[in-house]
XYZ file of C-alpha atoms in Angstrom:
676
model
C 187.250 102.285 132.983
C 183.941 104.012 134.503
C 181.869 101.031 133.972
C 183.109 99.090 137.035
C 182.397 102.165 139.277
C 178.597 102.338 138.166
C 178.422 98.511 138.730
C 180.324 98.546 142.182
C 179.824 102.023 144.019
C 181.728 102.403 147.136
C 180.889 102.078 150.386
C 180.132 105.806 151.137
C 178.026 106.131 148.202
C 175.782 102.964 149.136
C 175.352 104.500 152.786
C 174.478 108.031 151.409
C 172.685 107.640 148.259
C 171.314 103.939 147.947
C 167.846 104.198 146.214
C 164.760 102.893 148.429
C 163.987 100.499 145.479
C 166.329 98.875 143.261
C 165.872 97.086 140.018
C 165.380 93.807 141.180
C 162.805 95.108 143.473
C 161.255 96.605 140.521
C 161.464 93.635 138.600
C 159.844 91.421 141.109
C 156.915 94.086 142.201
C 156.429 94.067 138.185
C 155.932 90.277 137.920
C 153.729 90.309 140.933
C 151.541 93.319 139.540
C 151.083 91.197 136.261
C 150.131 88.002 138.002
C 147.596 89.685 139.981
C 146.107 91.490 136.993
C 146.140 88.201 134.863
C 144.353 86.301 137.821
C 142.113 88.921 138.180
C 140.869 88.792 134.527
C 140.892 85.030 134.043
C 138.834 85.008 137.114
C 135.990 87.258 135.497
C 135.903 85.522 132.107
C 133.708 82.565 133.192
C 131.075 85.398 134.274
C 131.414 87.740 131.362
C 130.711 85.430 128.752
C 127.168 84.025 129.972
C 126.297 87.615 130.367
C 127.232 88.128 126.617
C 125.395 85.201 125.473
C 122.580 86.162 127.161
C 122.078 89.660 125.480
C 122.614 88.191 121.953
C 119.025 86.696 121.546
C 117.863 90.430 121.936
C 119.898 91.801 119.276
C 119.571 89.202 116.509
C 116.003 88.053 117.079
C 113.517 90.131 115.157
C 111.539 92.387 117.087
C 108.069 90.745 115.057
C 107.243 88.027 113.328
C 107.605 88.660 109.216
C 106.344 85.384 108.173
C 102.536 85.688 107.637
C 102.524 81.795 107.219
C 104.163 81.091 110.392
C 101.783 83.315 112.172
C 98.766 81.841 110.177
C 100.036 78.481 111.326
C 101.082 79.487 115.024
C 97.393 81.051 115.376
C 95.544 78.405 113.231
C 94.308 80.796 110.427
C 93.496 79.581 107.250
C 92.192 82.963 105.692
C 94.496 86.020 105.271
C 93.279 89.296 104.106
C 95.711 91.774 102.926
C 95.180 95.272 102.398
C 96.669 98.187 100.400
C 95.333 101.334 102.442
C 96.048 104.844 102.304
C 93.271 106.405 104.395
C 92.319 103.501 106.338
C 88.923 102.175 104.458
C 90.949 99.076 102.837
C 92.228 98.506 106.034
C 88.917 98.603 107.775
C 87.305 96.392 105.155
C 90.132 93.528 105.581
C 89.124 93.674 109.098
C 85.524 92.920 108.354
C 86.298 90.182 106.065
C 88.686 88.621 108.688
C 85.963 88.920 111.305
C 83.206 87.341 108.685
C 85.259 84.298 108.270
C 84.075 83.138 111.751
C 80.518 82.863 110.460
C 81.813 80.131 108.133
C 83.665 78.144 110.559
C 86.986 79.601 109.572
C 89.861 81.814 110.986
C 90.893 85.004 109.567
C 93.554 87.540 110.013
C 93.948 91.011 108.282
C 97.421 91.655 107.393
C 99.425 94.941 106.186
C 101.720 93.566 103.268
C 104.276 96.120 104.690
C 104.763 94.279 107.769
C 105.503 90.761 106.203
C 107.352 88.848 103.715
C 104.846 88.864 100.425
C 107.452 86.520 98.550
C 106.269 83.623 101.040
C 102.813 84.117 99.337
C 103.574 80.512 97.130
C 103.872 78.770 100.739
C 100.120 79.511 101.435
C 99.584 75.458 100.065
C 101.089 74.731 103.195
C 97.891 75.326 104.972
C 94.864 73.525 104.347
C 91.649 75.035 103.342
C 93.554 78.315 102.826
C 92.595 81.682 100.872
C 94.188 85.333 100.231
C 91.774 87.906 99.880
C 93.379 91.465 98.669
C 91.580 94.719 99.568
C 93.735 96.930 97.538
C 93.116 100.655 97.110
C 94.553 102.852 94.220
C 96.327 105.948 95.011
C 97.227 108.856 92.692
C 97.612 108.456 89.252
C 96.950 104.516 89.370
C 99.824 104.029 92.057
C 99.905 101.244 94.857
C 99.237 102.824 98.214
C 102.467 103.466 100.459
C 102.049 100.276 102.457
C 101.438 97.941 99.039
C 104.460 99.551 97.142
C 106.951 96.652 97.869
C 104.247 93.952 97.253
C 103.544 95.825 93.993
C 107.203 95.745 93.257
C 107.441 92.044 93.811
C 104.580 91.111 92.024
C 105.866 92.511 89.037
C 109.323 91.104 89.324
C 108.496 87.514 90.650
C 108.252 84.370 88.394
C 106.970 82.070 91.400
C 104.403 79.920 90.994
C 101.260 80.319 92.509
C 99.756 77.122 91.467
C 97.366 75.613 94.059
C 96.556 78.882 95.689
C 92.848 80.384 96.039
C 92.543 84.448 96.087
C 89.674 87.084 95.432
C 90.464 90.848 95.122
C 88.150 93.761 96.087
C 89.622 97.267 94.818
C 88.938 100.542 96.131
C 88.982 103.447 93.666
C 87.224 106.519 92.265
C 85.823 106.843 88.798
C 86.525 110.461 88.756
C 90.257 109.514 88.301
C 91.784 108.517 85.107
C 93.121 104.882 86.404
C 89.912 103.719 87.946
C 90.798 100.907 90.472
C 94.502 100.355 88.634
C 95.791 98.602 91.696
C 92.983 96.046 92.315
C 92.836 95.388 88.403
C 96.705 94.758 88.363
C 96.685 92.626 91.385
C 93.766 90.269 90.346
C 95.386 90.026 86.873
C 98.941 89.286 88.136
C 97.838 86.798 90.457
C 95.902 84.743 87.808
C 98.846 84.714 85.513
C 101.157 83.334 88.390
C 98.946 80.320 88.575
C 96.742 81.389 91.468
C 92.799 80.292 91.152
C 90.386 83.233 91.568
C 87.529 81.961 93.559
C 85.147 84.703 92.998
C 85.191 88.073 90.424
C 87.009 91.243 90.863
C 85.070 93.735 93.144
C 85.290 97.488 91.753
C 84.495 100.111 94.575
C 83.792 103.178 93.603
C 84.170 106.104 96.285
C 82.414 108.594 93.945
C 79.236 106.848 93.959
C 78.417 104.513 97.003
C 81.816 102.608 98.396
C 80.043 100.822 101.049
C 77.685 99.628 99.033
C 79.595 98.330 96.739
C 81.510 96.412 99.141
C 78.305 95.167 100.847
C 77.039 93.621 97.561
C 80.342 92.116 96.477
C 80.893 90.281 99.983
C 77.391 89.226 100.141
C 78.059 87.172 96.806
C 81.517 86.487 97.955
C 81.077 84.517 100.953
C 78.568 81.874 99.263
C 81.407 81.423 96.326
C 83.996 80.784 99.371
C 81.700 78.441 100.908
C 81.222 76.573 97.629
C 85.023 76.476 96.876
C 85.393 74.986 100.642
C 82.333 72.824 100.866
C 80.992 74.428 103.882
C 78.100 76.091 105.116
C 77.730 79.170 107.151
C 77.492 78.644 110.928
C 74.105 80.818 111.442
C 73.187 84.607 111.627
C 75.706 87.282 111.866
C 76.635 87.887 115.357
C 78.413 90.474 117.215
C 82.106 89.449 118.115
C 83.869 91.919 120.381
C 87.964 92.165 119.138
C 88.796 94.154 122.169
C 88.262 93.732 125.926
C 87.861 96.895 128.241
C 90.400 97.793 131.046
C 89.625 100.504 133.256
C 92.743 102.150 134.913
C 91.904 103.682 138.329
C 95.227 104.059 139.821
C 97.753 104.583 136.780
C 100.659 106.951 136.664
C 99.244 109.862 134.268
C 102.764 109.888 132.665
C 101.831 106.432 131.402
C 98.798 107.825 129.410
C 98.558 108.764 126.027
C 97.661 112.274 125.362
C 96.990 112.226 121.711
C 100.657 110.894 120.393
C 100.345 108.433 117.528
C 103.414 105.962 118.161
C 105.923 107.053 120.921
C 104.717 107.886 124.156
C 105.482 111.494 125.283
C 106.825 111.948 121.638
C 105.005 115.245 121.507
C 107.369 116.422 124.254
C 110.596 114.985 123.423
C 110.615 115.256 119.705
C 113.152 113.133 117.499
C 113.710 112.831 113.765
C 113.064 111.424 111.383
C 109.363 112.623 111.128
C 106.727 110.711 109.329
C 103.251 109.003 109.645
C 103.915 107.810 112.891
C 106.120 110.345 114.425
C 104.845 113.824 113.177
C 106.529 117.457 113.887
C 104.592 119.493 115.828
C 105.356 122.563 113.792
C 104.693 126.068 115.150
C 101.961 128.118 113.161
C 103.793 131.769 112.081
C 101.150 133.274 109.638
C 97.493 132.222 109.539
C 95.533 134.891 107.684
C 92.359 135.087 105.687
C 93.280 135.199 101.780
C 89.519 136.186 100.467
C 88.240 139.700 100.367
C 84.791 138.969 100.706
C 82.040 136.360 100.029
C 80.512 133.967 102.708
C 83.528 131.639 102.538
C 86.909 131.723 104.317
C 90.152 130.883 102.404
C 92.999 130.935 104.585
C 96.851 130.598 104.047
C 99.026 129.156 106.844
C 102.714 128.941 107.133
C 104.237 126.150 109.509
C 107.877 126.510 110.896
C 110.025 123.760 110.164
C 113.281 124.888 111.296
C 115.572 122.607 113.062
C 113.197 119.490 112.360
C 115.336 118.287 109.155
C 112.280 118.184 106.975
C 112.942 118.285 103.435
C 110.411 119.023 100.745
C 109.959 119.984 96.932
C 107.544 121.763 95.235
C 104.707 119.678 94.388
C 105.061 117.533 97.457
C 101.879 117.135 100.258
C 101.966 118.153 103.812
C 100.104 115.896 106.104
C 98.396 117.299 109.216
C 96.700 115.326 111.948
C 93.623 117.278 113.149
C 91.568 117.006 116.220
C 87.904 116.776 116.350
C 85.461 119.615 117.769
C 85.864 119.581 121.622
C 81.845 120.484 121.575
C 81.024 117.637 119.509
C 83.186 115.347 121.849
C 81.478 116.675 124.972
C 77.908 116.249 123.620
C 78.859 112.742 122.775
C 80.111 112.316 126.354
C 76.560 113.751 127.748
C 74.488 111.688 125.111
C 76.168 108.376 126.643
C 75.801 109.278 130.499
C 79.735 109.034 130.660
C 82.918 110.497 132.478
C 85.231 111.125 129.254
C 88.227 111.614 131.639
C 88.142 107.769 132.606
C 91.687 106.484 131.864
C 90.942 102.701 130.132
C 92.858 100.519 127.699
C 90.995 98.323 124.599
C 93.189 95.396 124.678
C 93.019 92.736 121.713
C 91.479 89.731 122.944
C 93.535 87.859 120.367
C 96.792 87.902 122.300
C 98.740 87.021 119.023
C 97.480 89.472 117.164
C 100.191 92.193 116.054
C 97.474 95.056 116.624
C 97.170 94.905 120.444
C 94.913 98.070 120.667
C 92.222 100.172 118.047
C 94.324 103.418 119.141
C 97.148 104.213 121.254
C 96.382 103.047 124.935
C 96.230 103.538 127.892
C 94.278 106.717 127.250
C 91.185 108.682 128.197
C 87.832 108.305 126.393
C 88.081 112.014 125.733
C 91.768 111.835 124.038
C 90.337 108.857 122.067
C 87.458 110.450 120.404
C 89.188 113.807 119.976
C 92.499 112.515 118.456
C 92.101 109.023 117.261
C 88.377 108.402 116.423
C 86.439 109.460 113.364
C 83.074 111.260 114.765
C 82.270 113.208 111.592
C 81.766 110.738 108.917
C 78.705 108.595 108.254
C 79.222 105.462 109.977
C 79.165 102.412 107.583
C 76.748 99.699 107.796
C 78.837 97.425 109.993
C 78.929 100.019 112.810
C 75.112 100.005 112.654
C 74.780 96.295 112.689
C 76.885 96.145 116.096
C 75.433 98.977 117.752
C 71.912 97.712 116.717
C 71.851 95.114 119.718
C 71.927 98.368 122.113
C 68.647 99.733 120.662
C 65.914 99.276 123.415
C 63.348 100.038 120.887
C 62.464 97.169 118.748
C 61.569 99.430 115.525
C 64.907 101.266 115.649
C 66.891 98.141 116.331
C 65.105 96.693 113.262
C 65.688 99.666 111.333
C 69.715 99.442 112.297
C 69.787 96.120 110.991
C 67.955 96.588 107.816
C 70.348 99.304 106.977
C 73.265 96.956 107.579
C 71.601 94.305 105.264
C 72.264 93.646 101.387
C 68.428 94.307 100.595
C 67.424 96.935 98.243
C 65.269 98.353 100.916
C 67.859 98.423 103.388
C 70.516 99.946 100.702
C 68.166 102.735 100.331
C 67.419 103.240 103.829
C 71.168 103.533 104.513
C 71.505 105.994 101.380
C 68.566 108.229 102.536
C 68.731 108.254 106.107
C 72.726 108.114 106.875
C 74.375 109.048 103.775
C 72.092 111.839 102.159
C 71.194 113.067 105.290
C 75.102 113.206 106.201
C 74.322 111.998 109.973
C 77.463 111.292 111.913
C 77.310 109.171 115.026
C 76.012 111.854 117.280
C 73.492 112.587 114.955
C 72.260 108.952 115.096
C 72.515 108.658 118.824
C 70.288 111.985 119.147
C 67.593 110.757 116.327
C 67.658 107.386 118.065
C 66.999 108.018 121.730
C 66.629 104.160 122.547
C 70.100 103.758 121.088
C 72.684 103.836 124.154
C 75.785 101.546 123.546
C 78.508 101.391 125.905
C 81.170 103.826 125.070
C 84.102 101.183 125.064
C 82.226 99.233 122.479
C 81.408 102.497 120.212
C 85.383 103.178 120.430
C 86.119 100.087 119.180
C 83.924 100.403 115.998
C 84.546 103.845 114.818
C 87.081 104.253 112.369
C 90.740 105.941 113.123
C 90.566 109.699 112.499
C 93.240 110.221 109.216
C 95.563 112.799 108.416
C 94.462 115.231 106.012
C 96.673 116.057 102.951
C 97.367 119.323 101.326
C 99.539 120.352 98.143
C 102.409 122.566 99.625
C 102.179 125.949 98.493
C 105.762 127.119 98.682
C 109.264 126.492 97.289
C 111.751 124.896 99.755
C 114.339 126.755 97.353
C 112.749 130.021 98.754
C 111.153 129.106 102.040
C 113.588 126.071 103.219
C 112.462 126.406 106.661
C 108.475 126.787 106.274
C 105.823 124.803 104.590
C 102.598 126.769 103.364
C 99.271 125.767 103.104
C 96.192 127.160 101.225
C 92.799 125.877 102.190
C 88.960 126.759 102.323
C 87.137 126.016 105.547
C 84.413 123.227 105.036
C 81.063 124.344 106.923
C 77.451 123.290 105.732
C 73.992 122.687 106.873
C 72.786 119.418 106.442
C 69.090 118.364 105.360
C 68.293 117.378 109.197
C 69.194 121.052 109.996
C 72.243 120.474 111.705
C 75.684 122.103 110.869
C 78.569 120.003 109.758
C 82.139 121.230 109.782
C 85.200 119.910 108.326
C 87.568 118.644 110.755
C 91.170 119.709 109.421
C 89.983 122.994 108.035
C 87.949 124.391 111.089
C 90.815 123.089 113.435
C 93.094 124.961 111.105
C 91.162 128.251 110.985
C 91.472 128.349 115.002
C 95.187 127.758 114.987
C 96.119 131.402 115.917
C 99.756 132.207 115.890
C 99.800 133.188 119.579
C 97.271 131.090 121.599
C 97.419 132.699 125.091
C 101.236 133.173 125.087
C 101.861 129.973 123.533
C 102.700 129.114 119.904
C 99.811 127.193 118.232
C 101.368 123.873 116.663
C 100.394 121.428 114.050
C 101.354 117.936 114.129
C 102.608 117.369 110.387
C 104.802 115.271 107.836
C 105.790 115.606 104.473
C 104.504 113.060 102.028
C 106.598 112.992 98.715
C 104.689 113.190 95.347
C 105.225 112.840 91.593
C 104.035 116.110 90.953
C 107.201 117.678 89.737
C 108.593 120.465 87.943
C 110.511 119.428 84.600
C 114.138 118.620 85.080
C 114.961 120.756 82.345
C 113.992 124.548 83.504
C 114.086 125.607 79.709
C 111.118 123.525 79.308
C 107.765 125.436 79.447
C 105.351 124.754 81.830
C 101.350 125.156 81.593
C 99.506 125.211 85.100
C 95.951 124.887 85.602
C 94.387 125.509 88.939
C 91.357 127.144 89.903
C 90.242 127.860 93.283
C 92.858 126.304 96.187
C 93.956 124.296 93.062
C 96.266 127.258 92.922
C 98.477 125.794 95.981
C 101.273 123.658 94.354
C 101.768 126.461 91.846
C 102.491 129.158 93.683
C 105.535 127.075 95.013
C 106.297 126.183 91.198
C 106.116 130.095 90.238
C 108.698 130.658 93.177
C 110.836 128.019 92.079
C 110.955 129.229 88.541
C 111.539 132.893 90.027
C 114.684 131.668 91.947
C 115.807 129.629 88.892
C 115.744 132.983 87.084
C 117.518 134.702 89.808
C 120.268 132.107 89.611
C 120.805 132.752 85.947
C 119.231 129.887 84.444
C 117.529 129.760 81.086
C 113.889 129.230 82.238
C 111.124 128.478 79.830
C 107.562 129.882 79.390
C 105.457 129.924 82.665
C 101.777 129.799 82.012
C 98.976 130.023 84.452
C 95.329 129.485 84.190
C 93.442 130.103 87.437
C 89.776 130.850 88.272
C 87.877 131.836 90.963
C 84.323 133.442 91.418
C 84.455 137.105 91.726
C 87.676 139.257 91.238
C 86.942 141.253 94.099
C 86.045 138.663 96.604
C 88.238 135.574 96.211
C 90.802 135.972 93.678
C 93.879 134.148 95.894
C 97.156 135.251 95.765
C 96.587 138.392 93.557
C 99.093 141.132 94.722
C 101.766 137.938 94.197
C 100.549 136.459 90.885
C 100.320 139.871 89.397
C 103.967 140.763 90.744
C 105.422 137.659 88.957
C 103.728 138.390 85.924
C 105.145 142.205 86.071
C 108.813 140.436 86.806
C 108.626 138.503 83.688
C 108.414 135.196 85.817
C 104.794 134.472 84.734
C 104.830 134.783 81.062
C 100.859 134.544 80.866
C 98.525 135.015 83.908
C 95.208 133.998 82.681
C 92.047 134.301 85.186
C 88.332 133.228 84.451
C 86.075 134.850 86.852
C 83.090 132.458 86.800
C 80.586 134.647 88.262
C 81.415 138.306 87.291
C 79.128 138.019 84.005
C 76.045 136.361 82.867
C 77.414 133.305 81.551
C 79.888 131.581 83.520
C 83.384 131.546 82.452
C 85.930 128.468 83.471
C 89.603 127.829 82.900
C 88.684 125.523 80.091
C 87.073 128.241 78.233
C 90.100 130.240 78.520
C 92.385 127.284 77.300
C 90.319 126.791 74.112
C 90.558 130.596 73.459
C 94.436 129.999 73.325
C 94.360 126.814 71.740
C 97.100 127.789 69.018
C 99.371 129.176 71.707
C 99.020 126.233 73.704
C 99.416 123.541 70.899
C 102.749 125.167 69.941
C 103.764 124.734 73.571
C 102.825 121.377 73.772
C 103.854 119.995 70.567
C 106.826 122.293 69.375
C 108.205 123.083 72.543
C 107.689 119.946 74.877
C 105.830 121.854 77.844
C 104.723 119.974 80.713
C 101.134 120.176 81.674
C 99.888 120.487 85.509
C 96.424 120.154 86.644
C 95.399 120.919 90.462
C 91.879 120.938 91.750
C 88.694 119.203 91.373
C 88.494 115.698 89.735
C 85.009 115.244 89.413
C 84.360 118.252 87.175
C 87.274 120.475 86.149
C 89.871 117.984 85.646
C 87.430 116.160 83.019
C 86.860 119.368 81.334
C 90.010 120.467 81.139
C 91.237 117.320 79.689
C 87.951 117.613 77.189
C 89.681 120.967 76.180
C 93.142 119.595 75.461
C 91.354 117.099 73.209
C 89.593 119.703 71.475
C 92.805 121.791 71.130
C 94.728 118.804 69.365
C 91.782 118.317 67.092
C 91.253 121.914 65.896
C 94.900 123.275 65.964
C 96.657 119.850 65.665
C 94.344 118.407 63.116
C 93.989 115.213 64.920
C 91.137 113.079 64.999
C 89.343 112.432 68.331
C 90.874 109.043 69.085
C 94.368 110.437 68.011
C 93.921 113.410 70.651
C 92.989 110.881 73.382
C 95.894 108.606 72.463
C 98.361 111.876 72.270
C 97.556 112.959 75.891
C 97.549 109.643 77.037
C 101.204 109.235 75.669
C 102.249 112.627 77.465
C 100.872 111.221 80.867
C 103.214 108.298 80.163
C 106.034 110.249 79.800
C 105.089 112.665 82.927
C 104.289 115.505 80.687
C 100.683 115.633 81.974
C 100.341 115.369 85.502
C 97.490 115.890 87.687
C 96.923 116.635 91.485
C 93.260 116.178 91.970
C 90.436 115.439 94.735
C 87.105 114.540 94.475
């Protein structure tokens, strides 16, 4: 009975309590609002869709061309020079070969295999009179360089036919290493197996002797072979061809100018992970102490703070640091060339299609370029001397520069004695040839890039997760011309005080992974041989073995063979090592003091002295052997000592002993972290 009352209220109620908006009004207002909203969005749709479509190409179109074939077609190139480079030398050689091609009426381009799809190599036949050249450096224990790893993997896996493709390979290696030029040899062999035609013999450059001379000799015979292959002749004498043009910026916002950054502008001010070769981390120096107690050398221990950087490392990894050149040397270059080093400039590639727009980050100042980006301390290569010769006003000086750049025996001998043996850098050459005054922009174009320096990390992340430790010796010597040459990185590190006028000293760095690893099973014994600063990775190894022991792990024998000149002068980390021995972490600490007695004693002598114990560890207990330090002498002598141990304690013949340790290398039980 109450329902009709709700639907039909009395007149009095209507007058006194009628709402301002009834149900019908609400319905009508909702309908109108809905129609307005529909009209509003339907009206905007035609504008939204084109906007969205305009944005799409920037998302899906790749930022760079990954097809070297299409790039060669677009830029009318017929020669491509790929490089596998770790320190920049192979890249430099590739650029020189690409430039040489112009002398023969051809057009070449240097290419980083990491930036292109190498599976397109079979398509090279689409380009008439085409040729692929490979400048391949070998890194580590016969490995490809970082930028050639993917190419190496593809070569191993592919069955694609390379029939109809002409190729040539120049390898860059060092005979002091076990796997001399392994990468160059592999690429040469594998390309031929896949059907490609070798148009000239494999070149094997040896950095232990004279890599530059090896390259010059190879390419002087290589180009005639190319001419014969294509049926062409040289267009004339070698001439100077500029690759970059100078632009001086008289009115520029200094916030747009590079001040030493390697990749992103202002990356040193606004640091963002991940940190790598193009984006190093500015690590504060928290410790910088001298390690040796006497002698005329300076051996040092530095600690770099990586807390908050998200950088991770393992014992045995390398830390790469980016040094700067000595400011005194840079200032002197400016004085000799009579230039304002603070001029802001850019060097722009004349080839607009090139992926390499500048030789180093631009715009920048000459001072920054010579301090941060260019190598001004190593003896210049012959191509630099040839290009500079045109600026020598004295005919005799010009003739000698061109002679040193030639492939003649007389020219090679002059370059070897006057540049290499005399250890003349670019400043010394300019000082000793008073008529040679090249434009500074051309000099900056010609000089190679200043490279990162690598050090074996002297700490364990298990013990020091927020710091990376470096052990190094400062390089400084007098040259035959009476000048004092200083190692770029070590002298720069030496001067990195913990507190620099109230500011923290920082080091641009990143971590490079290594195969130099402790055994997976902690119970495996380890035998470490590391004289001098070769002790560095083993400090980390021992710290880690101590940490594992603290965790209750079964840790095998930990044996160290270390060597230095004098116990009282340069016994590095003596207190730490002796403490590890007392704690039972180091089960054997063997130290050779080479000059504390009449006859010199080295680590290999101590190894042979303990031959029975070592052979038992290696042959019966699955020990892992690690060697760090000088490759030219120490690593060879140590390997020869192990061969003798296998012969005398194991009863093997010499050839059996050699094969035995080669097998250990293959199994990862004989590892080397060596340098020459």
